[in-house]
mmCIF file of N, CA and C in Angstrom:
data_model
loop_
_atom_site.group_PDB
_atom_site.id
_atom_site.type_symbol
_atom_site.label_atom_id
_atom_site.label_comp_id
_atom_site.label_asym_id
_atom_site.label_seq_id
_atom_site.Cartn_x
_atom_site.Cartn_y
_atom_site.Cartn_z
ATOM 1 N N UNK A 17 88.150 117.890 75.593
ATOM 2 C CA UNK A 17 87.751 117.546 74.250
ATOM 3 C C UNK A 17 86.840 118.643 73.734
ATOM 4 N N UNK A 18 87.019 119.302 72.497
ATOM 5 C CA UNK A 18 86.605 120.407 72.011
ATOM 6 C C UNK A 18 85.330 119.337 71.134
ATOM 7 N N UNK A 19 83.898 119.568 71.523
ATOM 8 C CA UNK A 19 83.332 118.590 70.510
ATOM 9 C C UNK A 19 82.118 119.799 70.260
ATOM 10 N N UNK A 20 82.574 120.968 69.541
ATOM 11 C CA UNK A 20 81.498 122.019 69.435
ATOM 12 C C UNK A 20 81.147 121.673 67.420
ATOM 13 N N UNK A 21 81.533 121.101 67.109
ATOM 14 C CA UNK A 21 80.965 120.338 65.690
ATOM 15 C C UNK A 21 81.001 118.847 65.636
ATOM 16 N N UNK A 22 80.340 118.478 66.623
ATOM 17 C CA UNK A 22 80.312 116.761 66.937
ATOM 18 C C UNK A 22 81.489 115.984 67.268
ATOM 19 N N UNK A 23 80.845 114.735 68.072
ATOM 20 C CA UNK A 23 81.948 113.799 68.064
ATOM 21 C C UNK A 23 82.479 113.760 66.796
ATOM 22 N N UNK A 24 82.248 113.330 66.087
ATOM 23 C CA UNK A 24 83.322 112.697 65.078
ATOM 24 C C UNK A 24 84.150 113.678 64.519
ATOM 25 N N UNK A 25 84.025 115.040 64.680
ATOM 26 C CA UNK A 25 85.622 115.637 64.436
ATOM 27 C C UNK A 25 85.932 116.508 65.608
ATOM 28 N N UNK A 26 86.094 115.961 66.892
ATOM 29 C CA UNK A 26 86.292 116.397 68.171
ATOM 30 C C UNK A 26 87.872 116.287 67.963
ATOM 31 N N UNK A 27 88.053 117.087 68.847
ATOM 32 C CA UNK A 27 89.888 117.335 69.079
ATOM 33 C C UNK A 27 90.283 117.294 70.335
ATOM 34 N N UNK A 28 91.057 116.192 70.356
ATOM 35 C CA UNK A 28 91.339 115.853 71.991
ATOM 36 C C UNK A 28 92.925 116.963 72.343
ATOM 37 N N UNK A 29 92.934 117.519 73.723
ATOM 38 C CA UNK A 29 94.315 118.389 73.875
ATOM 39 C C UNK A 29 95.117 117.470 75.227
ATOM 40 N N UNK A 30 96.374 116.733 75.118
ATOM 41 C CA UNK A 30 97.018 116.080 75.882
ATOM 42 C C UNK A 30 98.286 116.542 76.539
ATOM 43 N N UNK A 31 98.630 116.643 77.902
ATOM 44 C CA UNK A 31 99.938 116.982 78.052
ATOM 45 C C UNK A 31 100.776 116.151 78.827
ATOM 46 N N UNK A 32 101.973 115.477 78.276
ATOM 47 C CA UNK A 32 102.109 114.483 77.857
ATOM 48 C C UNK A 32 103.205 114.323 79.167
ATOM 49 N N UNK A 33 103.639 116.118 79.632
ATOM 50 C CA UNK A 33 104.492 115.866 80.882
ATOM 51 C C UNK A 33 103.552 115.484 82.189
ATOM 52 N N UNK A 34 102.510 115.700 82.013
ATOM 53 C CA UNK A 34 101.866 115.519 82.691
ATOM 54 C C UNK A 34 101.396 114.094 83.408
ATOM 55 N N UNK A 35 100.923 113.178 82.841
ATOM 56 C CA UNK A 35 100.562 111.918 82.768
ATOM 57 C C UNK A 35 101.178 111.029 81.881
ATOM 58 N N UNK A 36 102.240 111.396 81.186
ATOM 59 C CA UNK A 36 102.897 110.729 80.095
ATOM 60 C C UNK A 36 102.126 109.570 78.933
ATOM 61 N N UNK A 37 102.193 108.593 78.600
ATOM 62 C CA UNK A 37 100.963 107.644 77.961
ATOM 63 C C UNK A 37 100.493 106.630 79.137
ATOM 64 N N UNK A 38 100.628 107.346 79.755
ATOM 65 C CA UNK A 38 99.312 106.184 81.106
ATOM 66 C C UNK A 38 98.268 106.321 81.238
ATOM 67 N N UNK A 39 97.462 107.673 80.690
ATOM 68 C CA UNK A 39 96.375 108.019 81.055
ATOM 69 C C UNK A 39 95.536 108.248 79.677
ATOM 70 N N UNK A 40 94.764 107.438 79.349
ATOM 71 C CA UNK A 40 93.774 107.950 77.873
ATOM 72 C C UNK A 40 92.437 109.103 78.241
ATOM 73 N N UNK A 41 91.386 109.171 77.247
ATOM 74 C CA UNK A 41 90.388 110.029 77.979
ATOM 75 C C UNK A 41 89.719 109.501 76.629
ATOM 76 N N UNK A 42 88.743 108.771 76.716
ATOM 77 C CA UNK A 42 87.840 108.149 75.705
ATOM 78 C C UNK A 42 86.276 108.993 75.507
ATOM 79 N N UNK A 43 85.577 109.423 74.766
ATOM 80 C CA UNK A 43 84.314 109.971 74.736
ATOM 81 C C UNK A 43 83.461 109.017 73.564
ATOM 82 N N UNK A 44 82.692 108.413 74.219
ATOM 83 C CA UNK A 44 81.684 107.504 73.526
ATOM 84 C C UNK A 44 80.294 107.887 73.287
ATOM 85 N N UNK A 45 79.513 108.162 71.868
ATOM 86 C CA UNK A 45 78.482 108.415 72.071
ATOM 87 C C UNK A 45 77.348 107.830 72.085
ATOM 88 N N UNK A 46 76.203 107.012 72.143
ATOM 89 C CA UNK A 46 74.665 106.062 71.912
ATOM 90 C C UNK A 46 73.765 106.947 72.538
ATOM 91 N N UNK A 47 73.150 106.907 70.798
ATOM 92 C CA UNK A 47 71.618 107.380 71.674
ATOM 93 C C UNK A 47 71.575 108.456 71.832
ATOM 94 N N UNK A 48 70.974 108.448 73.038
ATOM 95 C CA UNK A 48 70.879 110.273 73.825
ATOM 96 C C UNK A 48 71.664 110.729 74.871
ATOM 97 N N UNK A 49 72.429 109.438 74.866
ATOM 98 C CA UNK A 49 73.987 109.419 76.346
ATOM 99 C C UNK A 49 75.233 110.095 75.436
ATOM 100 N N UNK A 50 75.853 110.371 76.443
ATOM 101 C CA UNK A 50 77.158 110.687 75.802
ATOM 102 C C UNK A 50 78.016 110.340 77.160
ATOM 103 N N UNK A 51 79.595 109.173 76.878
ATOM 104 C CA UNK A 51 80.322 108.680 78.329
ATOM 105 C C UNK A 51 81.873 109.420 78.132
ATOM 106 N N UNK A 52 82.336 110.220 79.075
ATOM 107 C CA UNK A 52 83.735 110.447 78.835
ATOM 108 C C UNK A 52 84.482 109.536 79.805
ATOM 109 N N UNK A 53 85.398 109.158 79.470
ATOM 110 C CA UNK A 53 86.133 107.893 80.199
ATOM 111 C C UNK A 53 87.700 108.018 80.726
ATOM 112 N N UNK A 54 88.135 108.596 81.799
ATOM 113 C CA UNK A 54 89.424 108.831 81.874
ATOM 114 C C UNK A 54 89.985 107.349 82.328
ATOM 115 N N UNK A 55 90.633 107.224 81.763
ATOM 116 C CA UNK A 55 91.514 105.531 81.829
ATOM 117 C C UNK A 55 92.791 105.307 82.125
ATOM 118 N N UNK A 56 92.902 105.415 83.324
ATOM 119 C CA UNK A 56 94.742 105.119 83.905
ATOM 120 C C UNK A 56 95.101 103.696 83.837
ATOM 121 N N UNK A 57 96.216 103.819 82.880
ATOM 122 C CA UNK A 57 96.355 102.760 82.630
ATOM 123 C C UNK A 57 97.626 101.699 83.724
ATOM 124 N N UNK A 58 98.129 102.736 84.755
ATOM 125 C CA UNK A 58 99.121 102.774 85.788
ATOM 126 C C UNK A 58 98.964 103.725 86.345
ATOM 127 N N UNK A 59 98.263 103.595 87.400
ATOM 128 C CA UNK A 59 98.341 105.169 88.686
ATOM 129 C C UNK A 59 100.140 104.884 89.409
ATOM 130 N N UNK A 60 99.862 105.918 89.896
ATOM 131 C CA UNK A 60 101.332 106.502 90.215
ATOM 132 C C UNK A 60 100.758 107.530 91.563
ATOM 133 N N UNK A 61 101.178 107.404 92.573
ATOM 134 C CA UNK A 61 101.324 108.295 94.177
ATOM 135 C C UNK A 61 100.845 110.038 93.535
ATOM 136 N N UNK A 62 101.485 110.411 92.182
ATOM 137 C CA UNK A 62 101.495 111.760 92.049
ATOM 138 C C UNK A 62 99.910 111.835 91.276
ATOM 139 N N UNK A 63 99.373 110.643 90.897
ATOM 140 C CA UNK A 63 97.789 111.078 90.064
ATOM 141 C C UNK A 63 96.682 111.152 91.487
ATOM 142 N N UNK A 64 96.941 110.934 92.758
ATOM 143 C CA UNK A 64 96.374 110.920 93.609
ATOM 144 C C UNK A 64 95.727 112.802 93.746
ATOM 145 N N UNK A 65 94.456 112.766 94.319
ATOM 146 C CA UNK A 65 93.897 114.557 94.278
ATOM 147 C C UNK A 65 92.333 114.745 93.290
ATOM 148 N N UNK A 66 92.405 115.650 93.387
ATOM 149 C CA UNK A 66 91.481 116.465 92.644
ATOM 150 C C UNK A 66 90.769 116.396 91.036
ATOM 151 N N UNK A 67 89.650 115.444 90.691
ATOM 152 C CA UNK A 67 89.275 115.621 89.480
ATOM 153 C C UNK A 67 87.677 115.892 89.414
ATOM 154 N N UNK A 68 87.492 116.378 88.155
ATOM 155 C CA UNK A 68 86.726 117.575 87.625
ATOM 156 C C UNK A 68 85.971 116.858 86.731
ATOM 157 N N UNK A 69 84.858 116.155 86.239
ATOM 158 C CA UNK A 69 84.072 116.946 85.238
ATOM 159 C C UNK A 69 83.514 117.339 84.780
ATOM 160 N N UNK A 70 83.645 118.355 83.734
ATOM 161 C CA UNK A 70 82.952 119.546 83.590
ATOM 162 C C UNK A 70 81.970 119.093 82.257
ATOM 163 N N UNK A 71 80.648 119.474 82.193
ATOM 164 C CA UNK A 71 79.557 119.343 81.764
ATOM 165 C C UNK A 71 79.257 120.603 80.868
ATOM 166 N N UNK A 72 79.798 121.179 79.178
ATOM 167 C CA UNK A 72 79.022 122.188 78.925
ATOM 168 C C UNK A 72 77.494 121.842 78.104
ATOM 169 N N UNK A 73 76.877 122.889 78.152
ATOM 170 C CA UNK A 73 75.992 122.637 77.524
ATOM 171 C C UNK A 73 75.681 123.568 76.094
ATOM 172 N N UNK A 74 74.934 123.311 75.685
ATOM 173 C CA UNK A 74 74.910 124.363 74.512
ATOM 174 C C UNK A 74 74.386 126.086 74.803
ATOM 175 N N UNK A 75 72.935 126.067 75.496
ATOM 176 C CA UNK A 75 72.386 126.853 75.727
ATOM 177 C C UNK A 75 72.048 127.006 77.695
ATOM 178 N N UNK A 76 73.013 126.302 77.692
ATOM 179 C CA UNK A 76 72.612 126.306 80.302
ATOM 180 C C UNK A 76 74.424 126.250 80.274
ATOM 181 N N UNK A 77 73.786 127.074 81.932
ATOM 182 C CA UNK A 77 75.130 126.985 82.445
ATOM 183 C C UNK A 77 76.113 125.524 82.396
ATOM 184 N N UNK A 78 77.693 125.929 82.329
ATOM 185 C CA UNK A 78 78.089 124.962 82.812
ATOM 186 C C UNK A 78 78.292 124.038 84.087
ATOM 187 N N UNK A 79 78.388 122.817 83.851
ATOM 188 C CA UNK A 79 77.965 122.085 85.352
ATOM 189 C C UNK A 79 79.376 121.494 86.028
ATOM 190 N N UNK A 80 79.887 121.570 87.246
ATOM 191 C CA UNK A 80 81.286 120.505 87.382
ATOM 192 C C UNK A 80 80.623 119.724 88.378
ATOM 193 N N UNK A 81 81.344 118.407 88.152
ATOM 194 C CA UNK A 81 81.438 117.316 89.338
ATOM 195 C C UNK A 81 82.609 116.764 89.523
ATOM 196 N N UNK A 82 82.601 116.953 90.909
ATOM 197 C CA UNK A 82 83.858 116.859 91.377
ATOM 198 C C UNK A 82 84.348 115.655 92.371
ATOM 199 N N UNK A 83 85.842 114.957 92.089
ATOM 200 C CA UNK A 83 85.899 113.598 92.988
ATOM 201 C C UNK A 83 86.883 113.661 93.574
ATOM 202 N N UNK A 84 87.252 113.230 94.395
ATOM 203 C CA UNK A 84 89.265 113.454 94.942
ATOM 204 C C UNK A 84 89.459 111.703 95.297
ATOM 205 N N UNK A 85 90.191 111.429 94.156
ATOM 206 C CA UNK A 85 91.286 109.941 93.777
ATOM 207 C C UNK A 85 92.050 109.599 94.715
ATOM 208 N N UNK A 86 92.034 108.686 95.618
ATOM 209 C CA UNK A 86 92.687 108.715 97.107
ATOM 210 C C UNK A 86 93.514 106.886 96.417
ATOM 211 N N UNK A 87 94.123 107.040 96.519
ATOM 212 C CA UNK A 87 94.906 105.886 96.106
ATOM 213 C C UNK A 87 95.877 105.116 97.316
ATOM 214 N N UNK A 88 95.778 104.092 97.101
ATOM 215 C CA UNK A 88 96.506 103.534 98.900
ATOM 216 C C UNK A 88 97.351 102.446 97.912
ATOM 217 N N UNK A 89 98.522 102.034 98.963
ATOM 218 C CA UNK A 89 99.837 101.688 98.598
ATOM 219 C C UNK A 89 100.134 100.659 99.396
ATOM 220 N N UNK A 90 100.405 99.238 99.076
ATOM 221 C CA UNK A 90 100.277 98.177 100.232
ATOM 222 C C UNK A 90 101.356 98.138 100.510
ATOM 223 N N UNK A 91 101.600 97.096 102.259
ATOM 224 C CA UNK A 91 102.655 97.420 102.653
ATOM 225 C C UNK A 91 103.695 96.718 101.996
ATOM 226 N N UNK A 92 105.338 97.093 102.588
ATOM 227 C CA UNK A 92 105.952 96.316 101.329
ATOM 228 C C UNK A 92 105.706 94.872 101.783
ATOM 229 N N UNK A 93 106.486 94.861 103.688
ATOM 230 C CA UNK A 93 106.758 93.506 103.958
ATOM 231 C C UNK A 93 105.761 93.424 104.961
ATOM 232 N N UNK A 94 105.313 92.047 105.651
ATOM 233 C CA UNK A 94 104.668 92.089 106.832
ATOM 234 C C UNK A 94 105.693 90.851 107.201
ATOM 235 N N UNK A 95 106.234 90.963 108.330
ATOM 236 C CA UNK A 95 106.868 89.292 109.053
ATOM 237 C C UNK A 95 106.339 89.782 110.632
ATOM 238 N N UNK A 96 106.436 88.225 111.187
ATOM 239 C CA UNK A 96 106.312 87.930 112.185
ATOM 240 C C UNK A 96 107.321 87.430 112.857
ATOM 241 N N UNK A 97 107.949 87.776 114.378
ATOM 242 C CA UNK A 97 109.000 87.724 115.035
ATOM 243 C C UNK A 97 109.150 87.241 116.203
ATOM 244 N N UNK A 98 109.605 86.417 116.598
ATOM 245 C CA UNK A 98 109.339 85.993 118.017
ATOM 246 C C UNK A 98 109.790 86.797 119.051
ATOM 247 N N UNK A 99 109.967 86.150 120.399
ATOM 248 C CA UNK A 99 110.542 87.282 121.160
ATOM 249 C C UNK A 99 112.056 87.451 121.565
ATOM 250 N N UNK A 100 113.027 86.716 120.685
ATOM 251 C CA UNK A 100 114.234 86.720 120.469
ATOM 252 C C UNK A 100 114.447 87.679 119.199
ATOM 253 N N UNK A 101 113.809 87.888 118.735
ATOM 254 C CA UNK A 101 113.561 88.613 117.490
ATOM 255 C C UNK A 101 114.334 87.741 116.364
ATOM 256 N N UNK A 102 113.811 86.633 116.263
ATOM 257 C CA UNK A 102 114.256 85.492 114.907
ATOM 258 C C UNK A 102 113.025 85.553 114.298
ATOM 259 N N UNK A 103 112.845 85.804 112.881
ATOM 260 C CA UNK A 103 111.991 85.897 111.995
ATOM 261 C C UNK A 103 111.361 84.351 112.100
ATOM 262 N N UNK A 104 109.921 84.364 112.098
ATOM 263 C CA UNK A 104 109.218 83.799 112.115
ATOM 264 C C UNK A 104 108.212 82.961 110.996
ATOM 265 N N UNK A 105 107.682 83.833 110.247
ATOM 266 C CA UNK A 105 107.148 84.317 109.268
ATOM 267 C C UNK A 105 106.525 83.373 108.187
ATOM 268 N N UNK A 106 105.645 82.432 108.584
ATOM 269 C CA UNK A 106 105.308 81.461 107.848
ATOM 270 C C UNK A 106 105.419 79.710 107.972
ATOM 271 N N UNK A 107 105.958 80.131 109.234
ATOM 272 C CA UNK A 107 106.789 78.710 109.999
ATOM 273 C C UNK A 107 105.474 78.332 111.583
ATOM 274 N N UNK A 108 106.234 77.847 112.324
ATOM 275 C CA UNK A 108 105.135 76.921 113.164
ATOM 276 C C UNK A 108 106.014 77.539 114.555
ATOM 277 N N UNK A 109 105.341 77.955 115.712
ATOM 278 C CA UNK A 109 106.348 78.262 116.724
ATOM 279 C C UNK A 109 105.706 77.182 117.554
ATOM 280 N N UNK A 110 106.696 76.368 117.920
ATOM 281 C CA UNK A 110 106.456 75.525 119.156
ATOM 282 C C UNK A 110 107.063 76.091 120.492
ATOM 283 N N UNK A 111 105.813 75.956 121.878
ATOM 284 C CA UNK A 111 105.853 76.404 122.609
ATOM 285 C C UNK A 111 105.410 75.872 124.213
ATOM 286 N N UNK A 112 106.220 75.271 125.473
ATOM 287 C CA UNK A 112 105.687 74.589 126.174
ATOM 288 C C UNK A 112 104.367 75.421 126.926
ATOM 289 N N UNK A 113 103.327 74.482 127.300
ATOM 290 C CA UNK A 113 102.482 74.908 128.678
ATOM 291 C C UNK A 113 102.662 75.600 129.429
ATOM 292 N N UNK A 114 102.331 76.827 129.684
ATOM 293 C CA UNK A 114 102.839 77.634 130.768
ATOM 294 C C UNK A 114 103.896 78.947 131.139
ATOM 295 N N UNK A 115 104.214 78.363 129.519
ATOM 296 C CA UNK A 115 105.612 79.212 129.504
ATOM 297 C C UNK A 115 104.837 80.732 128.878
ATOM 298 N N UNK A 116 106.058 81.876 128.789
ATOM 299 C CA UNK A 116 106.169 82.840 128.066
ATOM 300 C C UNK A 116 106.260 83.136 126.680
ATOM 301 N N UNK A 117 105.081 83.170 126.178
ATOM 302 C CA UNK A 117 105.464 83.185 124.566
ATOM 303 C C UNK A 117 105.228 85.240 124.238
ATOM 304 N N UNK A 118 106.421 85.255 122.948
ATOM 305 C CA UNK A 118 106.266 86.337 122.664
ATOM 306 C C UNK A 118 106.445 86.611 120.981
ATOM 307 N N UNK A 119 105.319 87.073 120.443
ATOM 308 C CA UNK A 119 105.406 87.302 118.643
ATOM 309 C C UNK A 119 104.968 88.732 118.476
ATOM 310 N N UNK A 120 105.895 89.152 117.526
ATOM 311 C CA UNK A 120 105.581 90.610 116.947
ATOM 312 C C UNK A 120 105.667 89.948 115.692
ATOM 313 N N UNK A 121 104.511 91.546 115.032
ATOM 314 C CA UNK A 121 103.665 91.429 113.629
ATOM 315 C C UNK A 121 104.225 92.885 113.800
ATOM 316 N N UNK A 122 105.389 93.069 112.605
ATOM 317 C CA UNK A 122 105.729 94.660 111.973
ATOM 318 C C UNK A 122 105.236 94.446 110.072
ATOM 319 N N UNK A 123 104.819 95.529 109.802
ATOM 320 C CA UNK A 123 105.167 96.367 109.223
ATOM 321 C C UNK A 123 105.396 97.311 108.171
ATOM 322 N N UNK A 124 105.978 96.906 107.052
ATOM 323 C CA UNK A 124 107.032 98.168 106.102
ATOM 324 C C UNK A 124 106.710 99.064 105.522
ATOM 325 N N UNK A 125 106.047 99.994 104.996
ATOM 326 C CA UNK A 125 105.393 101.034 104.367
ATOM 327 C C UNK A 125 103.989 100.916 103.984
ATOM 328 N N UNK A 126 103.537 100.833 102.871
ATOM 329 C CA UNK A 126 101.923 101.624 103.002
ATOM 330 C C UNK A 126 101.291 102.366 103.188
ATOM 331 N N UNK A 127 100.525 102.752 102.890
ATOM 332 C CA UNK A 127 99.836 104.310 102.953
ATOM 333 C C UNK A 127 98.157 104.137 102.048
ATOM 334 N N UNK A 128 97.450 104.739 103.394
ATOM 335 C CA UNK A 128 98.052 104.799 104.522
ATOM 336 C C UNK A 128 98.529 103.913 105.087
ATOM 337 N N UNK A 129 99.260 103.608 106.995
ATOM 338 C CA UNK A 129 99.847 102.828 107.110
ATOM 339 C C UNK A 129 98.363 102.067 107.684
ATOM 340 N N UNK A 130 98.639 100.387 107.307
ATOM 341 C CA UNK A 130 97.849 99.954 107.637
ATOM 342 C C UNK A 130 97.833 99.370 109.415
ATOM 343 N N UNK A 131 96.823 98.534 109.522
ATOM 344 C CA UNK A 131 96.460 98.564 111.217
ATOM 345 C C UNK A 131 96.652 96.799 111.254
ATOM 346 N N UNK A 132 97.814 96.456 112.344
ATOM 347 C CA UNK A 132 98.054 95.283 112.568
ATOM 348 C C UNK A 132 97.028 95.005 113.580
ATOM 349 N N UNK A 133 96.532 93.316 113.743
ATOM 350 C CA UNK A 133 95.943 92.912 115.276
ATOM 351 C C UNK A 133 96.195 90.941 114.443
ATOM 352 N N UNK A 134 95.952 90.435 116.081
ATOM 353 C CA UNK A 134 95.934 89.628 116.239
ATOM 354 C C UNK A 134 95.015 88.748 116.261
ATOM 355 N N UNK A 135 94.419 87.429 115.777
ATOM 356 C CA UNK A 135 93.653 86.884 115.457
ATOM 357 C C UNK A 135 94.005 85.191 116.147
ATOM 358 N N UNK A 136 93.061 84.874 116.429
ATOM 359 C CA UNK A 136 93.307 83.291 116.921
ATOM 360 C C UNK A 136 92.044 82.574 116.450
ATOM 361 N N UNK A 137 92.033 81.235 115.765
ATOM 362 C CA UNK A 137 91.281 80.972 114.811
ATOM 363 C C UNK A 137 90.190 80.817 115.655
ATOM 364 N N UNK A 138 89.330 81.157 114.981
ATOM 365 C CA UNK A 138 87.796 80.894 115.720
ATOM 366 C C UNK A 138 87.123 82.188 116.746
ATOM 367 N N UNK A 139 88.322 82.706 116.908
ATOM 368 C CA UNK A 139 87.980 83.703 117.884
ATOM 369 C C UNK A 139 88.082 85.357 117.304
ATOM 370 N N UNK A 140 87.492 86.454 118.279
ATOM 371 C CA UNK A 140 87.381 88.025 117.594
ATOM 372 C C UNK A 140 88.742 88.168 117.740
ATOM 373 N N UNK A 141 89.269 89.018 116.341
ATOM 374 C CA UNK A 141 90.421 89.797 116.480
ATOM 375 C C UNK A 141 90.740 90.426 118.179
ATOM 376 N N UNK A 142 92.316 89.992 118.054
ATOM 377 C CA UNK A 142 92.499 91.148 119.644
ATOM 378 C C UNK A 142 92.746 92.394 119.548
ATOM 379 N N UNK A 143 92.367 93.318 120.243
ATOM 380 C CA UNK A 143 92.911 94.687 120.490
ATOM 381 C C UNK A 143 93.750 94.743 121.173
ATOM 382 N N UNK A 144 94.268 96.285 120.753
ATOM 383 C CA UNK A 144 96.005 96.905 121.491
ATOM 384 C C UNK A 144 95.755 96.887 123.104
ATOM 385 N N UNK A 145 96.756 96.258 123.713
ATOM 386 C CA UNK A 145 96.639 96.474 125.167
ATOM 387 C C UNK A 145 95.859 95.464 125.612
ATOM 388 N N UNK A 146 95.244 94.324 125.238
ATOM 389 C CA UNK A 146 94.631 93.458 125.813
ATOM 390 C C UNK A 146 95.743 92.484 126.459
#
């Protein structure tokens, strides 16, 4: 935003392949503050990285501050499987005394990928290999 003759006839420059209309950039002024506001209105995997901003002043150097936008992606599916591998997933497994029980917890994308464990009510999560 070019605001070298005030907000009110500032000129905003947009590129439109860039972020297409998902992304606004608002500059509000009160007082003795001044707020610039970048506003995604839908992030997308590719706005993830590197942002900047830059602080001029009239008469001092210019200032940057800098952030890197880390955006995470949930997984698609999570099910649970017994050890026949028949989907499980929200249902009740009945199981005699003594016997062999076996359940897998997969899965489907995310990012990063997230970290499965096992839980039994009342008690600490289990760890791998216990």
């Amino acid at each position: 935003v070019d605001m070298r003759n005030g907000l009110s006839s500032a000129s905003h420059w947009r590129d439109r392949s860039m972020f297409g209309d998902r992304v606004n950039f608002v500059v509000n002024a009160k007082n003795s503050s001044i707020m610039a506001e970048l506003r995604f209105n839908r992030t997308i995997s590719q706005d993830a990285g590197p942002y900047r901003c830059r602080v001029d002043f009239w008469k001092a150097a210019t200032r940057n501050f800098k952030i890197y936008l880390q955006l995470i992606e949930q997984a698609e599916k999570v099910e649970i499987y017994d050890g026949k591998n028949t989907e499980v997933t929200s249902g009740v497994i009945v199981a005699r005394i003594n016997s062999t029980l076996v359940l897998k917890c997969t899965s489907s994308g995310g990012r990063p990928l997230p970290t499965l464990s096992w839980q039994s009510s009342g008690h600490r999560p289990l760890q791998g290999n216990q």
